[in-house]
Amino acid sequence: MPSCWSCDADAGSTDTCPACGKLQPPRAADYFAYLGLPRGYHLDAEALSGIMRDRSRRLHPDRFAKADPREKSYSLQHTTFLNDAVRTLKDPQRRAEYLLSLYGLKAATTAPGRSSTPSSSWR
């Protein structure tokens, strides 16, 4: 387990150190893990919105305006990661592309055997 940058206690996998309460850097391997959601195409949109509201409230840089510079930086990192995660997972196409990328795959831009430009027979 990683240790807290402030007190060297075991920081666990939470956003804040359980011992001293200091904000820790984002550690999640992917957007799903960061948001506490199972990896998969089907998501509960209301749950995603609720997670966004909760984490935004807790991690927003305004809450760390008078904090240590390191915590300010971590807050900004969390907020950026959170916004990217929600933006990606909220959109079905982006979510599908992201899921494929987690497994080292890339979404096809056209269907197999099809040209990306319309044929003359379509006109």
mmCIF file with all atom_site columns, C-alpha atoms in Angstrom:
data_model
loop_
_atom_site.group_PDB
_atom_site.id
_atom_site.type_symbol
_atom_site.label_atom_id
_atom_site.label_alt_id
_atom_site.label_comp_id
_atom_site.label_asym_id
_atom_site.label_entity_id
_atom_site.label_seq_id
_atom_site.pdbx_PDB_ins_code
_atom_site.Cartn_x
_atom_site.Cartn_y
_atom_site.Cartn_z
_atom_site.occupancy
_atom_site.B_iso_or_equiv
_atom_site.pdbx_formal_charge
_atom_site.auth_seq_id
_atom_site.auth_comp_id
_atom_site.auth_asym_id
_atom_site.auth_atom_id
_atom_site.pdbx_PDB_model_num
ATOM 1   C CA . MET A 1 1   ? 0.000   0.000  0.000   1.00 0.00 ? 1   MET A CA 1
ATOM 2   C CA . PRO A 1 2   ? 1.200   3.523  -0.703  1.00 0.00 ? 2   PRO A CA 1
ATOM 3   C CA . SER A 1 3   ? 2.088   5.705  2.227   1.00 0.00 ? 3   SER A CA 1
ATOM 4   C CA . CYS A 1 4   ? 0.788   9.201  2.916   1.00 0.00 ? 4   CYS A CA 1
ATOM 5   C CA . TRP A 1 5   ? 2.975   12.016 1.650   1.00 0.00 ? 5   TRP A CA 1
ATOM 6   C CA . SER A 1 6   ? 2.292   13.975 4.840   1.00 0.00 ? 6   SER A CA 1
ATOM 7   C CA . CYS A 1 7   ? 2.483   11.522 7.744   1.00 0.00 ? 7   CYS A CA 1
ATOM 8   C CA . ASP A 1 8   ? 3.919   8.331  6.150   1.00 0.00 ? 8   ASP A CA 1
ATOM 9   C CA . ALA A 1 9   ? 0.995   6.259  7.433   1.00 0.00 ? 9   ALA A CA 1
ATOM 10  C CA . ASP A 1 10  ? -0.610  3.646  5.197   1.00 0.00 ? 10  ASP A CA 1
ATOM 11  C CA . ALA A 1 11  ? -2.802  5.794  2.924   1.00 0.00 ? 11  ALA A CA 1
ATOM 12  C CA . GLY A 1 12  ? -4.842  2.867  1.633   1.00 0.00 ? 12  GLY A CA 1
ATOM 13  C CA . SER A 1 13  ? -6.790  3.349  -1.568  1.00 0.00 ? 13  SER A CA 1
ATOM 14  C CA . THR A 1 14  ? -8.959  6.264  -0.463  1.00 0.00 ? 14  THR A CA 1
ATOM 15  C CA . ASP A 1 15  ? -8.721  9.883  -1.565  1.00 0.00 ? 15  ASP A CA 1
ATOM 16  C CA . THR A 1 16  ? -7.628  11.028 1.883   1.00 0.00 ? 16  THR A CA 1
ATOM 17  C CA . CYS A 1 17  ? -5.224  9.568  4.398   1.00 0.00 ? 17  CYS A CA 1
ATOM 18  C CA . PRO A 1 18  ? -7.151  7.775  7.160   1.00 0.00 ? 18  PRO A CA 1
ATOM 19  C CA . ALA A 1 19  ? -4.553  8.874  9.727   1.00 0.00 ? 19  ALA A CA 1
ATOM 20  C CA . CYS A 1 20  ? -4.131  12.607 9.025   1.00 0.00 ? 20  CYS A CA 1
ATOM 21  C CA . GLY A 1 21  ? -6.919  13.414 6.563   1.00 0.00 ? 21  GLY A CA 1
ATOM 22  C CA . LYS A 1 22  ? -4.631  14.899 3.893   1.00 0.00 ? 22  LYS A CA 1
ATOM 23  C CA . LEU A 1 23  ? -5.700  14.561 0.271   1.00 0.00 ? 23  LEU A CA 1
ATOM 24  C CA . GLN A 1 24  ? -3.683  11.948 -1.615  1.00 0.00 ? 24  GLN A CA 1
ATOM 25  C CA . PRO A 1 25  ? -2.864  11.839 -5.332  1.00 0.00 ? 25  PRO A CA 1
ATOM 26  C CA . PRO A 1 26  ? -5.250  9.987  -7.652  1.00 0.00 ? 26  PRO A CA 1
ATOM 27  C CA . ARG A 1 27  ? -4.194  6.326  -7.738  1.00 0.00 ? 27  ARG A CA 1
ATOM 28  C CA . ALA A 1 28  ? -6.857  4.543  -9.768  1.00 0.00 ? 28  ALA A CA 1
ATOM 29  C CA . ALA A 1 29  ? -5.766  2.526  -12.751 1.00 0.00 ? 29  ALA A CA 1
ATOM 30  C CA . ASP A 1 30  ? -8.777  3.491  -14.863 1.00 0.00 ? 30  ASP A CA 1
ATOM 31  C CA . TYR A 1 31  ? -11.926 5.626  -14.868 1.00 0.00 ? 31  TYR A CA 1
ATOM 32  C CA . PHE A 1 32  ? -14.166 2.791  -13.694 1.00 0.00 ? 32  PHE A CA 1
ATOM 33  C CA . ALA A 1 33  ? -11.957 2.016  -10.688 1.00 0.00 ? 33  ALA A CA 1
ATOM 34  C CA . TYR A 1 34  ? -11.621 5.712  -9.863  1.00 0.00 ? 34  TYR A CA 1
ATOM 35  C CA . LEU A 1 35  ? -15.394 6.115  -9.761  1.00 0.00 ? 35  LEU A CA 1
ATOM 36  C CA . GLY A 1 36  ? -15.979 2.812  -7.977  1.00 0.00 ? 36  GLY A CA 1
ATOM 37  C CA . LEU A 1 37  ? -17.962 1.381  -10.887 1.00 0.00 ? 37  LEU A CA 1
ATOM 38  C CA . PRO A 1 38  ? -17.702 -2.078 -12.430 1.00 0.00 ? 38  PRO A CA 1
ATOM 39  C CA . ARG A 1 39  ? -16.062 -2.180 -15.842 1.00 0.00 ? 39  ARG A CA 1
ATOM 40  C CA . GLY A 1 40  ? -18.749 -2.548 -18.454 1.00 0.00 ? 40  GLY A CA 1
ATOM 41  C CA . TYR A 1 41  ? -20.639 -0.828 -21.211 1.00 0.00 ? 41  TYR A CA 1
ATOM 42  C CA . HIS A 1 42  ? -23.941 -0.520 -19.332 1.00 0.00 ? 42  HIS A CA 1
ATOM 43  C CA . LEU A 1 43  ? -23.872 2.163  -16.644 1.00 0.00 ? 43  LEU A CA 1
ATOM 44  C CA . ASP A 1 44  ? -26.486 3.655  -14.371 1.00 0.00 ? 44  ASP A CA 1
ATOM 45  C CA . ALA A 1 45  ? -26.568 7.318  -15.472 1.00 0.00 ? 45  ALA A CA 1
ATOM 46  C CA . GLU A 1 46  ? -28.077 8.429  -12.155 1.00 0.00 ? 46  GLU A CA 1
ATOM 47  C CA . ALA A 1 47  ? -25.357 6.639  -10.198 1.00 0.00 ? 47  ALA A CA 1
ATOM 48  C CA . LEU A 1 48  ? -22.691 8.270  -12.372 1.00 0.00 ? 48  LEU A CA 1
ATOM 49  C CA . SER A 1 49  ? -24.227 11.714 -11.757 1.00 0.00 ? 49  SER A CA 1
ATOM 50  C CA . GLY A 1 50  ? -24.398 11.059 -8.023  1.00 0.00 ? 50  GLY A CA 1
ATOM 51  C CA . ILE A 1 51  ? -20.754 9.990  -7.889  1.00 0.00 ? 51  ILE A CA 1
ATOM 52  C CA . MET A 1 52  ? -19.779 13.093 -9.865  1.00 0.00 ? 52  MET A CA 1
ATOM 53  C CA . ARG A 1 53  ? -21.649 15.409 -7.487  1.00 0.00 ? 53  ARG A CA 1
ATOM 54  C CA . ASP A 1 54  ? -20.253 13.727 -4.367  1.00 0.00 ? 54  ASP A CA 1
ATOM 55  C CA . ARG A 1 55  ? -16.631 13.627 -5.535  1.00 0.00 ? 55  ARG A CA 1
ATOM 56  C CA . SER A 1 56  ? -16.816 17.156 -6.974  1.00 0.00 ? 56  SER A CA 1
ATOM 57  C CA . ARG A 1 57  ? -18.030 18.451 -3.647  1.00 0.00 ? 57  ARG A CA 1
ATOM 58  C CA . ARG A 1 58  ? -15.245 16.691 -1.727  1.00 0.00 ? 58  ARG A CA 1
ATOM 59  C CA . LEU A 1 59  ? -12.350 17.256 -4.117  1.00 0.00 ? 59  LEU A CA 1
ATOM 60  C CA . HIS A 1 60  ? -12.981 20.648 -5.720  1.00 0.00 ? 60  HIS A CA 1
ATOM 61  C CA . PRO A 1 61  ? -9.945  22.980 -5.631  1.00 0.00 ? 61  PRO A CA 1
ATOM 62  C CA . ASP A 1 62  ? -11.972 25.708 -3.861  1.00 0.00 ? 62  ASP A CA 1
ATOM 63  C CA . ARG A 1 63  ? -12.094 23.442 -0.792  1.00 0.00 ? 63  ARG A CA 1
ATOM 64  C CA . PHE A 1 64  ? -8.284  23.401 -0.763  1.00 0.00 ? 64  PHE A CA 1
ATOM 65  C CA . ALA A 1 65  ? -7.637  27.109 -1.346  1.00 0.00 ? 65  ALA A CA 1
ATOM 66  C CA . LYS A 1 66  ? -5.777  27.454 1.969   1.00 0.00 ? 66  LYS A CA 1
ATOM 67  C CA . ALA A 1 67  ? -4.262  23.979 1.963   1.00 0.00 ? 67  ALA A CA 1
ATOM 68  C CA . ASP A 1 68  ? -0.687  22.870 1.474   1.00 0.00 ? 68  ASP A CA 1
ATOM 69  C CA . PRO A 1 69  ? 0.497   23.409 -2.143  1.00 0.00 ? 69  PRO A CA 1
ATOM 70  C CA . ARG A 1 70  ? 0.736   19.648 -2.604  1.00 0.00 ? 70  ARG A CA 1
ATOM 71  C CA . GLU A 1 71  ? -2.905  19.170 -1.601  1.00 0.00 ? 71  GLU A CA 1
ATOM 72  C CA . LYS A 1 72  ? -3.919  21.978 -3.971  1.00 0.00 ? 72  LYS A CA 1
ATOM 73  C CA . SER A 1 73  ? -2.137  20.185 -6.786  1.00 0.00 ? 73  SER A CA 1
ATOM 74  C CA . TYR A 1 74  ? -3.718  16.837 -5.884  1.00 0.00 ? 74  TYR A CA 1
ATOM 75  C CA . SER A 1 75  ? -7.150  18.466 -5.777  1.00 0.00 ? 75  SER A CA 1
ATOM 76  C CA . LEU A 1 76  ? -6.645  19.812 -9.286  1.00 0.00 ? 76  LEU A CA 1
ATOM 77  C CA . GLN A 1 77  ? -5.426  16.385 -10.464 1.00 0.00 ? 77  GLN A CA 1
ATOM 78  C CA . HIS A 1 78  ? -8.473  14.695 -8.945  1.00 0.00 ? 78  HIS A CA 1
ATOM 79  C CA . THR A 1 79  ? -10.864 17.235 -10.464 1.00 0.00 ? 79  THR A CA 1
ATOM 80  C CA . THR A 1 80  ? -9.285  16.912 -13.905 1.00 0.00 ? 80  THR A CA 1
ATOM 81  C CA . PHE A 1 81  ? -9.344  13.110 -13.736 1.00 0.00 ? 81  PHE A CA 1
ATOM 82  C CA . LEU A 1 82  ? -12.943 13.152 -12.467 1.00 0.00 ? 82  LEU A CA 1
ATOM 83  C CA . ASN A 1 83  ? -14.120 15.449 -15.262 1.00 0.00 ? 83  ASN A CA 1
ATOM 84  C CA . ASP A 1 84  ? -12.341 13.357 -17.904 1.00 0.00 ? 84  ASP A CA 1
ATOM 85  C CA . ALA A 1 85  ? -13.769 10.147 -16.454 1.00 0.00 ? 85  ALA A CA 1
ATOM 86  C CA . VAL A 1 86  ? -17.352 11.393 -16.333 1.00 0.00 ? 86  VAL A CA 1
ATOM 87  C CA . ARG A 1 87  ? -17.145 13.004 -19.792 1.00 0.00 ? 87  ARG A CA 1
ATOM 88  C CA . THR A 1 88  ? -15.847 9.737  -21.236 1.00 0.00 ? 88  THR A CA 1
ATOM 89  C CA . LEU A 1 89  ? -18.179 7.328  -19.442 1.00 0.00 ? 89  LEU A CA 1
ATOM 90  C CA . LYS A 1 90  ? -21.287 9.467  -19.908 1.00 0.00 ? 90  LYS A CA 1
ATOM 91  C CA . ASP A 1 91  ? -21.066 9.264  -23.708 1.00 0.00 ? 91  ASP A CA 1
ATOM 92  C CA . PRO A 1 92  ? -21.878 5.764  -25.059 1.00 0.00 ? 92  PRO A CA 1
ATOM 93  C CA . GLN A 1 93  ? -19.442 5.957  -27.989 1.00 0.00 ? 93  GLN A CA 1
ATOM 94  C CA . ARG A 1 94  ? -16.586 7.316  -25.882 1.00 0.00 ? 94  ARG A CA 1
ATOM 95  C CA . ARG A 1 95  ? -17.336 4.717  -23.203 1.00 0.00 ? 95  ARG A CA 1
ATOM 96  C CA . ALA A 1 96  ? -17.142 1.900  -25.784 1.00 0.00 ? 96  ALA A CA 1
ATOM 97  C CA . GLU A 1 97  ? -13.882 3.248  -27.210 1.00 0.00 ? 97  GLU A CA 1
ATOM 98  C CA . TYR A 1 98  ? -12.446 3.626  -23.709 1.00 0.00 ? 98  TYR A CA 1
ATOM 99  C CA . LEU A 1 99  ? -13.421 0.077  -22.746 1.00 0.00 ? 99  LEU A CA 1
ATOM 100 C CA . LEU A 1 100 ? -11.740 -1.258 -25.863 1.00 0.00 ? 100 LEU A CA 1
ATOM 101 C CA . SER A 1 101 ? -8.610  0.775  -25.100 1.00 0.00 ? 101 SER A CA 1
ATOM 102 C CA . LEU A 1 102 ? -8.390  -0.806 -21.638 1.00 0.00 ? 102 LEU A CA 1
ATOM 103 C CA . TYR A 1 103 ? -7.904  -4.133 -23.388 1.00 0.00 ? 103 TYR A CA 1
ATOM 104 C CA . GLY A 1 104 ? -5.427  -2.779 -25.942 1.00 0.00 ? 104 GLY A CA 1
ATOM 105 C CA . LEU A 1 105 ? -7.988  -2.591 -28.731 1.00 0.00 ? 105 LEU A CA 1
ATOM 106 C CA . LYS A 1 106 ? -9.028  0.260  -30.969 1.00 0.00 ? 106 LYS A CA 1
ATOM 107 C CA . ALA A 1 107 ? -12.518 0.892  -32.309 1.00 0.00 ? 107 ALA A CA 1
ATOM 108 C CA . ALA A 1 108 ? -12.885 0.491  -36.058 1.00 0.00 ? 108 ALA A CA 1
ATOM 109 C CA . THR A 1 109 ? -13.763 3.692  -37.861 1.00 0.00 ? 109 THR A CA 1
ATOM 110 C CA . THR A 1 110 ? -15.729 1.832  -40.545 1.00 0.00 ? 110 THR A CA 1
ATOM 111 C CA . ALA A 1 111 ? -17.469 -1.504 -40.689 1.00 0.00 ? 111 ALA A CA 1
ATOM 112 C CA . PRO A 1 112 ? -15.281 -4.359 -41.975 1.00 0.00 ? 112 PRO A CA 1
ATOM 113 C CA . GLY A 1 113 ? -15.471 -4.667 -45.759 1.00 0.00 ? 113 GLY A CA 1
ATOM 114 C CA . ARG A 1 114 ? -16.975 -1.215 -46.134 1.00 0.00 ? 114 ARG A CA 1
ATOM 115 C CA . SER A 1 115 ? -15.404 1.855  -47.604 1.00 0.00 ? 115 SER A CA 1
ATOM 116 C CA . SER A 1 116 ? -15.330 5.028  -45.566 1.00 0.00 ? 116 SER A CA 1
ATOM 117 C CA . THR A 1 117 ? -16.514 6.989  -48.607 1.00 0.00 ? 117 THR A CA 1
ATOM 118 C CA . PRO A 1 118 ? -19.892 6.417  -50.274 1.00 0.00 ? 118 PRO A CA 1
ATOM 119 C CA . SER A 1 119 ? -19.811 4.450  -53.495 1.00 0.00 ? 119 SER A CA 1
ATOM 120 C CA . SER A 1 120 ? -21.129 5.856  -56.746 1.00 0.00 ? 120 SER A CA 1
ATOM 121 C CA . SER A 1 121 ? -24.065 3.412  -56.590 1.00 0.00 ? 121 SER A CA 1
ATOM 122 C CA . TRP A 1 122 ? -25.438 5.357  -53.598 1.00 0.00 ? 122 TRP A CA 1
ATOM 123 C CA . ARG A 1 123 ? -25.921 8.515  -55.620 1.00 0.00 ? 123 ARG A CA 1
#
